Amino acid sequence: MNLDAMLEGLEELVTRASFSAGPVQAVPR
């Protein structure tokens, strides 16, 4: 299993989820 590819996929999912939820939740506080 390629860990780099997995992390890249996760990062993409997080980015899409952040855009869907809104810019406020995209920034961790």
PDB file of C-alpha atoms in Angstrom:
ATOM      1  CA  MET A   1       0.000   0.000   0.000  1.00  0.00           C
ATOM      2  CA  ASN A   2       1.317   3.439  -0.900  1.00  0.00           C
ATOM      3  CA  LEU A   3       1.197   5.711   2.119  1.00  0.00           C
ATOM      4  CA  ASP A   4       1.933   8.858   0.117  1.00  0.00           C
ATOM      5  CA  ALA A   5      -0.979   8.206  -2.228  1.00  0.00           C
ATOM      6  CA  MET A   6      -3.240   7.524   0.740  1.00  0.00           C
ATOM      7  CA  LEU A   7      -2.263  10.782   2.455  1.00  0.00           C
ATOM      8  CA  GLU A   8      -2.777  12.670  -0.786  1.00  0.00           C
ATOM      9  CA  GLY A   9      -6.259  11.198  -1.114  1.00  0.00           C
ATOM     10  CA  LEU A  10      -7.082  12.084   2.483  1.00  0.00           C
ATOM     11  CA  GLU A  11      -5.825  15.627   1.982  1.00  0.00           C
ATOM     12  CA  GLU A  12      -8.040  16.001  -1.073  1.00  0.00           C
ATOM     13  CA  LEU A  13     -11.065  14.722   0.837  1.00  0.00           C
ATOM     14  CA  VAL A  14     -10.386  17.113   3.707  1.00  0.00           C
ATOM     15  CA  THR A  15     -10.032  20.003   1.270  1.00  0.00           C
ATOM     16  CA  ARG A  16     -13.345  19.167  -0.412  1.00  0.00           C
ATOM     17  CA  ALA A  17     -15.066  18.748   2.957  1.00  0.00           C
ATOM     18  CA  SER A  18     -13.677  22.095   4.095  1.00  0.00           C
ATOM     19  CA  PHE A  19     -14.992  23.854   0.984  1.00  0.00           C
ATOM     20  CA  SER A  20     -18.358  22.173   1.454  1.00  0.00           C
ATOM     21  CA  ALA A  21     -18.581  23.118   5.135  1.00  0.00           C
ATOM     22  CA  GLY A  22     -17.311  26.651   4.560  1.00  0.00           C
ATOM     23  CA  PRO A  23     -14.074  28.602   5.050  1.00  0.00           C
ATOM     24  CA  VAL A  24     -14.651  29.008   8.796  1.00  0.00           C
ATOM     25  CA  GLN A  25     -14.355  25.300   9.643  1.00  0.00           C
ATOM     26  CA  ALA A  26     -11.387  24.921   7.290  1.00  0.00           C
ATOM     27  CA  VAL A  27      -9.151  26.701   9.811  1.00  0.00           C
ATOM     28  CA  PRO A  28      -8.447  24.715  13.009  1.00  0.00           C
ATOM     29  CA  ARG A  29      -8.520  26.725  16.218  1.00  0.00           C
TER      30      ARG A  29
END
